[in-house]
PDB file of C-alpha atoms and ligand atoms in Angstrom:
ATOM      1  CA  MET A   1      -5.160  -4.059  -9.785  1.00 94.00           C
ATOM      2  CA  ILE A   2      -5.470  -1.278  -7.205  1.00 97.00           C
ATOM      3  CA  ARG A   3      -6.308   2.352  -8.002  1.00 98.00           C
ATOM      4  CA  THR A   4      -5.369   5.112  -5.586  1.00 98.00           C
ATOM      5  CA  GLU A   5      -6.034   8.828  -5.982  1.00 98.00           C
ATOM      6  CA  ARG A   6      -3.070   9.319  -8.354  1.00 98.00           C
ATOM      7  CA  LEU A   7      -1.631   5.849  -9.047  1.00 98.00           C
ATOM      8  CA  VAL A   8      -2.372   2.445 -10.533  1.00 98.00           C
ATOM      9  CA  LEU A   9      -0.789  -0.613  -8.852  1.00 98.00           C
ATOM     10  CA  ARG A  10      -0.735  -3.652 -11.097  1.00 98.00           C
ATOM     11  CA  PRO A  11       1.145  -6.904 -11.757  1.00 98.00           C
ATOM     12  CA  ALA A  12       4.557  -6.708 -13.455  1.00 98.00           C
ATOM     13  CA  ARG A  13       4.716  -7.537 -17.199  1.00 97.00           C
ATOM     14  CA  GLU A  14       7.530  -8.246 -19.629  1.00 97.00           C
ATOM     15  CA  ASP A  15       7.098  -4.898 -21.391  1.00 97.00           C
ATOM     16  CA  ASP A  16       7.995  -3.098 -18.114  1.00 98.00           C
ATOM     17  CA  LEU A  17      11.650  -3.984 -18.795  1.00 98.00           C
ATOM     18  CA  GLU A  18      12.858  -0.625 -20.091  1.00 98.00           C
ATOM     19  CA  ALA A  19      11.157   1.457 -17.402  1.00 98.00           C
ATOM     20  CA  ILE A  20      12.241  -0.855 -14.575  1.00 98.00           C
ATOM     21  CA  HIS A  21      15.797  -0.920 -15.916  1.00 98.00           C
ATOM     22  CA  ARG A  22      15.876   2.894 -15.822  1.00 98.00           C
ATOM     23  CA  ILE A  23      15.115   2.649 -12.101  1.00 98.00           C
ATOM     24  CA  LEU A  24      17.303  -0.338 -11.162  1.00 98.00           C
ATOM     25  CA  SER A  25      20.306   1.084 -13.032  1.00 98.00           C
ATOM     26  CA  ASP A  26      20.040   4.465 -11.285  1.00 98.00           C
ATOM     27  CA  GLY A  27      22.783   4.930  -8.669  1.00 96.00           C
ATOM     28  CA  ARG A  28      20.625   7.256  -6.548  1.00 97.00           C
ATOM     29  CA  ALA A  29      17.687   4.825  -6.374  1.00 97.00           C
ATOM     30  CA  MET A  30      19.989   1.843  -5.735  1.00 96.00           C
ATOM     31  CA  ARG A  31      22.265   3.435  -3.086  1.00 95.00           C
ATOM     32  CA  TYR A  32      20.810   1.315  -0.248  1.00 95.00           C
ATOM     33  CA  TRP A  33      19.235  -1.522  -2.258  1.00 93.00           C
ATOM     34  CA  SER A  34      20.174  -5.181  -1.747  1.00 90.00           C
ATOM     35  CA  SER A  35      22.341  -5.192  -4.887  1.00 92.00           C
ATOM     36  CA  LEU A  36      24.523  -2.804  -6.885  1.00 95.00           C
ATOM     37  CA  PRO A  37      22.824  -0.772  -9.655  1.00 96.00           C
ATOM     38  CA  HIS A  38      22.051  -3.056 -12.604  1.00 97.00           C
ATOM     39  CA  SER A  39      24.731  -2.625 -15.224  1.00 95.00           C
ATOM     40  CA  ASP A  40      22.837  -4.197 -18.120  1.00 95.00           C
ATOM     41  CA  GLN A  41      19.295  -5.019 -19.172  1.00 97.00           C
ATOM     42  CA  ASP A  42      19.847  -8.761 -18.791  1.00 97.00           C
ATOM     43  CA  GLU A  43      20.218  -8.313 -15.045  1.00 97.00           C
ATOM     44  CA  THR A  44      16.937  -6.372 -14.944  1.00 98.00           C
ATOM     45  CA  ARG A  45      15.285  -8.967 -17.225  1.00 98.00           C
ATOM     46  CA  ALA A  46      16.162 -11.668 -14.676  1.00 97.00           C
ATOM     47  CA  TRP A  47      14.913  -9.490 -11.781  1.00 97.00           C
ATOM     48  CA  LEU A  48      11.657  -8.730 -13.613  1.00 97.00           C
ATOM     49  CA  GLY A  49      11.290 -12.375 -14.615  1.00 97.00           C
ATOM     50  CA  SER A  50      11.411 -13.466 -11.002  1.00 96.00           C
ATOM     51  CA  MET A  51       8.806 -10.832 -10.071  1.00 96.00           C
ATOM     52  CA  ILE A  52       6.536 -11.951 -12.952  1.00 97.00           C
ATOM     53  CA  GLY A  53       7.037 -15.645 -12.184  1.00 96.00           C
ATOM     54  CA  GLY A  54       6.766 -15.196  -8.421  1.00 94.00           C
ATOM     55  CA  GLU A  55       3.595 -16.086  -6.562  1.00 95.00           C
ATOM     56  CA  ARG A  56       3.321 -12.521  -5.152  1.00 96.00           C
ATOM     57  CA  ASN A  57       3.076 -10.662  -8.475  1.00 96.00           C
ATOM     58  CA  GLY A  58      -0.115  -8.603  -8.454  1.00 94.00           C
ATOM     59  CA  ASN A  59      -1.396  -9.909  -5.133  1.00 95.00           C
ATOM     60  CA  SER A  60       1.156  -8.395  -2.762  1.00 97.00           C
ATOM     61  CA  ASP A  61       3.864  -7.017  -5.063  1.00 97.00           C
ATOM     62  CA  PHE A  62       2.988  -4.324  -7.604  1.00 98.00           C
ATOM     63  CA  ILE A  63       4.331  -2.134 -10.367  1.00 98.00           C
ATOM     64  CA  VAL A  64       3.495   1.526  -9.668  1.00 98.00           C
ATOM     65  CA  GLU A  65       2.129   3.561 -12.587  1.00 98.00           C
ATOM     66  CA  LEU A  66       1.539   7.300 -12.749  1.00 98.00           C
ATOM     67  CA  GLU A  67      -0.543   8.463 -15.713  1.00 97.00           C
ATOM     68  CA  GLY A  68       0.466   5.371 -17.696  1.00 96.00           C
ATOM     69  CA  GLU A  69       4.192   5.683 -16.870  1.00 98.00           C
ATOM     70  CA  VAL A  70       5.948   3.027 -14.766  1.00 98.00           C
ATOM     71  CA  ILE A  71       7.592   4.900 -11.868  1.00 98.00           C
ATOM     72  CA  GLY A  72       8.493   2.057  -9.482  1.00 98.00           C
ATOM     73  CA  LYS A  73       7.447  -0.990  -7.530  1.00 98.00           C
ATOM     74  CA  ALA A  74       5.872  -1.419  -4.101  1.00 98.00           C
ATOM     75  CA  GLY A  75       4.966  -4.451  -2.043  1.00 97.00           C
ATOM     76  CA  CYS A  76       6.182  -7.801  -0.795  1.00 96.00           C
ATOM     77  CA  TYR A  77       8.258  -9.988  -3.053  1.00 93.00           C
ATOM     78  CA  GLN A  78       8.040 -12.443  -0.197  1.00 94.00           C
ATOM     79  CA  LEU A  79       5.569 -12.081   2.668  1.00 96.00           C
ATOM     80  CA  PRO A  80       5.963 -10.427   5.160  1.00 97.00           C
ATOM     81  CA  GLU A  81       8.987  -8.442   3.838  1.00 97.00           C
ATOM     82  CA  ILE A  82       8.114  -5.172   2.147  1.00 97.00           C
ATOM     83  CA  GLY A  83      10.222  -3.366  -0.434  1.00 96.00           C
ATOM     84  CA  TYR A  84       9.701  -0.325  -2.601  1.00 98.00           C
ATOM     85  CA  ILE A  85      11.594   1.795  -5.050  1.00 98.00           C
ATOM     86  CA  LEU A  86      10.610   4.795  -7.161  1.00 98.00           C
ATOM     87  CA  HIS A  87      12.565   6.566  -9.874  1.00 98.00           C
ATOM     88  CA  PRO A  88      14.223   9.636  -8.247  1.00 98.00           C
ATOM     89  CA  GLU A  89      12.319  11.944 -10.639  1.00 98.00           C
ATOM     90  CA  HIS A  90       9.230  11.020  -8.627  1.00 98.00           C
ATOM     91  CA  TRP A  91      10.544  11.388  -5.085  1.00 98.00           C
ATOM     92  CA  GLY A  92       9.206  14.040  -2.724  1.00 97.00           C
ATOM     93  CA  LYS A  93       5.613  13.973  -3.967  1.00 98.00           C
ATOM     94  CA  GLY A  94       4.069  11.450  -1.595  1.00 98.00           C
ATOM     95  CA  TYR A  95       3.702   8.701  -4.224  1.00 98.00           C
ATOM     96  CA  ALA A  96       5.482   6.063  -2.115  1.00 98.00           C
ATOM     97  CA  THR A  97       3.295   6.861   0.888  1.00 98.00           C
ATOM     98  CA  GLU A  98       0.165   6.699  -1.280  1.00 98.00           C
ATOM     99  CA  ALA A  99       1.182   3.408  -2.927  1.00 98.00           C
ATOM    100  CA  MET A 100       2.291   1.728   0.299  1.00 98.00           C
ATOM    101  CA  ARG A 101      -0.850   2.747   2.249  1.00 98.00           C
ATOM    102  CA  ALA A 102      -2.960   0.990  -0.384  1.00 98.00           C
ATOM    103  CA  VAL A 103      -0.632  -2.034  -0.606  1.00 98.00           C
ATOM    104  CA  ILE A 104      -0.551  -2.505   3.177  1.00 98.00           C
ATOM    105  CA  ALA A 105      -4.353  -2.357   3.490  1.00 97.00           C
ATOM    106  CA  HIS A 106      -4.666  -4.838   0.619  1.00 97.00           C
ATOM    107  CA  ILE A 107      -2.102  -7.265   2.092  1.00 97.00           C
ATOM    108  CA  PHE A 108      -3.654  -7.282   5.575  1.00 97.00           C
ATOM    109  CA  ALA A 109      -7.087  -7.813   3.993  1.00 96.00           C
ATOM    110  CA  SER A 110      -5.823 -10.678   1.792  1.00 96.00           C
ATOM    111  CA  PHE A 111      -3.334 -12.630   3.947  1.00 96.00           C
ATOM    112  CA  PRO A 112      -3.582 -13.703   7.598  1.00 95.00           C
ATOM    113  CA  ILE A 113      -0.103 -12.438   8.520  1.00 96.00           C
ATOM    114  CA  PRO A 114       0.373 -10.885  11.987  1.00 97.00           C
ATOM    115  CA  ALA A 115       2.772  -8.165  10.839  1.00 98.00           C
ATOM    116  CA  LEU A 116       4.740  -6.682   7.948  1.00 98.00           C
ATOM    117  CA  ARG A 117       8.504  -6.270   8.195  1.00 98.00           C
ATOM    118  CA  ALA A 118      11.176  -4.121   6.564  1.00 98.00           C
ATOM    119  CA  ASP A 119      14.960  -4.568   6.523  1.00 97.00           C
ATOM    120  CA  ILE A 120      16.548  -1.160   5.908  1.00 97.00           C
ATOM    121  CA  ASP A 121      20.054   0.250   5.776  1.00 96.00           C
ATOM    122  CA  PRO A 122      20.244   2.612   8.796  1.00 97.00           C
ATOM    123  CA  ARG A 123      21.665   5.342   6.497  1.00 97.00           C
ATOM    124  CA  ASN A 124      18.518   5.215   4.328  1.00 97.00           C
ATOM    125  CA  GLN A 125      16.774   8.108   6.050  1.00 97.00           C
ATOM    126  CA  THR A 126      14.147   8.731   3.343  1.00 97.00           C
ATOM    127  CA  SER A 127      13.030   5.127   3.605  1.00 97.00           C
ATOM    128  CA  ILE A 128      12.966   5.263   7.414  1.00 98.00           C
ATOM    129  CA  ARG A 129      10.864   8.454   7.235  1.00 98.00           C
ATOM    130  CA  LEU A 130       8.461   6.665   4.883  1.00 98.00           C
ATOM    131  CA  LEU A 131       8.156   3.648   7.195  1.00 98.00           C
ATOM    132  CA  GLU A 132       7.483   5.871  10.209  1.00 98.00           C
ATOM    133  CA  ARG A 133       4.829   7.794   8.236  1.00 97.00           C
ATOM    134  CA  LEU A 134       3.179   4.448   7.510  1.00 98.00           C
ATOM    135  CA  GLY A 135       3.166   3.523  11.226  1.00 97.00           C
ATOM    136  CA  PHE A 136       6.093   1.076  11.281  1.00 98.00           C
ATOM    137  CA  THR A 137       8.218   0.981  14.456  1.00 98.00           C
ATOM    138  CA  LEU A 138      11.810  -0.083  15.039  1.00 98.00           C
ATOM    139  CA  SER A 139      12.035  -3.733  16.098  1.00 97.00           C
ATOM    140  CA  GLY A 140      15.763  -4.531  15.921  1.00 97.00           C
ATOM    141  CA  ARG A 141      19.227  -3.915  14.525  1.00 97.00           C
ATOM    142  CA  ALA A 142      22.030  -6.066  13.158  1.00 96.00           C
ATOM    143  CA  SER A 143      25.537  -5.396  11.877  1.00 96.00           C
ATOM    144  CA  ARG A 144      27.148  -6.484   8.620  1.00 96.00           C
ATOM    145  CA  THR A 145      24.047  -8.163   7.238  1.00 96.00           C
ATOM    146  CA  TRP A 146      24.584  -7.422   3.537  1.00 92.00           C
ATOM    147  CA  GLN A 147      27.684  -7.329   1.377  1.00 93.00           C
ATOM    148  CA  ILE A 148      26.943  -5.057  -1.582  1.00 92.00           C
ATOM    149  CA  GLY A 149      29.894  -4.961  -3.935  1.00 91.00           C
ATOM    150  CA  ASP A 150      32.886  -4.341  -1.640  1.00 91.00           C
ATOM    151  CA  GLU A 151      30.866  -2.734   1.117  1.00 93.00           C
ATOM    152  CA  TRP A 152      29.394  -4.393   4.223  1.00 95.00           C
ATOM    153  CA  CYS A 153      26.085  -2.803   5.265  1.00 93.00           C
ATOM    154  CA  ASP A 154      24.023  -2.944   8.465  1.00 95.00           C
ATOM    155  CA  SER A 155      20.278  -3.434   8.931  1.00 96.00           C
ATOM    156  CA  VAL A 156      17.568  -1.853  11.007  1.00 98.00           C
ATOM    157  CA  TYR A 157      14.337  -3.814  11.183  1.00 98.00           C
ATOM    158  CA  TYR A 158      10.932  -2.168  11.217  1.00 98.00           C
ATOM    159  CA  GLU A 159       7.592  -3.788  11.878  1.00 98.00           C
ATOM    160  CA  LEU A 160       3.928  -2.908  11.379  1.00 98.00           C
ATOM    161  CA  LYS A 161       1.490  -5.072  13.321  1.00 97.00           C
ATOM    162  CA  ARG A 162      -1.848  -6.024  11.784  1.00 96.00           C
ATOM    163  CA  PRO A 163      -4.364  -3.364  12.852  1.00 91.00           C
ATOM    164  CA  ARG A 164      -6.894  -4.627  15.417  1.00 84.00           C
ATOM    165  CA  GLY A 165     -10.566  -4.979  14.592  1.00 69.00           C
TER     166      GLY A 165
HETATM  167  C1  LIG B   1      12.125   5.236  -0.196  1.00 63.79           C
HETATM  168  C2  LIG B   1      11.489   6.096  -1.274  1.00 63.79           C
HETATM  169  C3  LIG B   1      10.439   5.302  -2.051  1.00 63.79           C
HETATM  170  C4  LIG B   1      10.810   7.280  -0.580  1.00 63.79           C
HETATM  171  O1  LIG B   1      10.364   8.195  -1.557  1.00 63.79           O
HETATM  172  P1  LIG B   1       9.764   9.607  -1.086  1.00 63.79           P
HETATM  173  O2  LIG B   1       9.436  10.360  -2.294  1.00 63.79           O
HETATM  174  O3  LIG B   1      10.691  10.231  -0.066  1.00 63.79           O
HETATM  175  O4  LIG B   1       8.492   9.160  -0.273  1.00 63.79           O
HETATM  176  P2  LIG B   1       7.021   9.653  -0.497  1.00 63.79           P
HETATM  177  O5  LIG B   1       6.611   9.341  -1.891  1.00 63.79           O
HETATM  178  O6  LIG B   1       6.185   9.142   0.574  1.00 63.79           O
HETATM  179  O7  LIG B   1       7.127  11.239  -0.377  1.00 63.79           O
HETATM  180  C5  LIG B   1       7.363  11.870   0.866  1.00 63.79           C
HETATM  181  C6  LIG B   1       7.905  13.250   0.626  1.00 63.79           C
HETATM  182  O8  LIG B   1       7.047  13.915  -0.305  1.00 63.79           O
HETATM  183  C7  LIG B   1       6.509  15.104   0.300  1.00 63.79           C
HETATM  184  N1  LIG B   1       5.135  15.214  -0.221  1.00 63.79           N
HETATM  185  C8  LIG B   1       4.775  16.060  -1.214  1.00 63.79           C
HETATM  186  N2  LIG B   1       3.470  15.873  -1.499  1.00 63.79           N
HETATM  187  C9  LIG B   1       2.992  14.927  -0.681  1.00 63.79           C
HETATM  188  C10 LIG B   1       1.728  14.300  -0.508  1.00 63.79           C
HETATM  189  N3  LIG B   1       0.685  14.624  -1.269  1.00 63.79           N
HETATM  190  N4  LIG B   1       1.608  13.308   0.429  1.00 63.79           N
HETATM  191  C11 LIG B   1       2.647  12.951   1.184  1.00 63.79           C
HETATM  192  N5  LIG B   1       3.891  13.514   1.060  1.00 63.79           N
HETATM  193  C12 LIG B   1       4.051  14.490   0.132  1.00 63.79           C
HETATM  194  C13 LIG B   1       6.644  14.869   1.777  1.00 63.79           C
HETATM  195  O9  LIG B   1       6.704  16.090   2.478  1.00 63.79           O
HETATM  196  C14 LIG B   1       7.943  14.090   1.864  1.00 63.79           C
HETATM  197  O10 LIG B   1       9.020  14.985   1.696  1.00 63.79           O
HETATM  198  P3  LIG B   1      10.342  14.925   2.639  1.00 63.79           P
HETATM  199  O11 LIG B   1      11.019  13.611   2.346  1.00 63.79           O
HETATM  200  O12 LIG B   1      11.127  16.089   2.167  1.00 63.79           O
HETATM  201  O13 LIG B   1       9.858  14.998   4.031  1.00 63.79           O
HETATM  202  C15 LIG B   1      12.556   6.635  -2.286  1.00 63.79           C
HETATM  203  O14 LIG B   1      13.498   7.411  -1.574  1.00 63.79           O
HETATM  204  C16 LIG B   1      13.281   5.500  -3.007  1.00 63.79           C
HETATM  205  O15 LIG B   1      12.817   4.977  -4.016  1.00 63.79           O
HETATM  206  N6  LIG B   1      14.474   5.144  -2.516  1.00 63.79           N
HETATM  207  C17 LIG B   1      15.301   4.138  -3.145  1.00 63.79           C
HETATM  208  C18 LIG B   1      14.818   2.721  -2.894  1.00 63.79           C
HETATM  209  C19 LIG B   1      14.994   2.307  -1.452  1.00 63.79           C
HETATM  210  O16 LIG B   1      15.986   2.652  -0.811  1.00 63.79           O
HETATM  211  N7  LIG B   1      14.008   1.570  -0.944  1.00 63.79           N
HETATM  212  C20 LIG B   1      14.067   1.111   0.438  1.00 63.79           C
HETATM  213  C21 LIG B   1      14.604  -0.253   0.578  1.00 63.79           C
HETATM  214  S1  LIG B   1      13.258  -1.420   0.458  1.00 63.79           S
END
């Protein structure tokens, strides 16, 4: 578990289902995600199950809590790829920056990886702003990398090298 000034970052649990489903079924939060918004709880149950059963749960991938309420997730489902999502009610307050700063420091301290990477839809400007705030830089682009529903989406790749010293 990691505590930041305002947040608790902890492993995912089965009783997070309802709160996580509220996020993963929200069209605003899921606009540039790697799948369509979840249409039923079973889809979220499977998603949560793979986070809980995955080897990254609680060591590089975390549920984000604000005053006891689950507001999102931040971290690497698979090293070195980072991913994050917060419920839109909690955007614009710096929570993603705060969570990711702590997660990044923890990951570099725990795993000998040379860099973290992000694969982002180039239209996802809020996410790109977040990555740049965290020190990530653009490392590449590719076209038609994801088919989400009927839509083909592109990728921009961002990278954060392990800090020296
Ligand atoms: C990406 C995402 C987490 C960013 O959320 P966010 O709220 O914009 O990011 P932060 O929590 O860092 O907040 C930054 C904003 O809060 C403001 N802010 C307010 N108080 C702040 C504080 N104490 N510290 C830092 N920023 C603060 C900043 O000015 C900034 O506002 P701006 O976007 O108008 O410039 C959110 O948009 C999201 O969940 N998107 C959907 C999921 C997704 O697309 N994920 C990416 C694919 S992995």
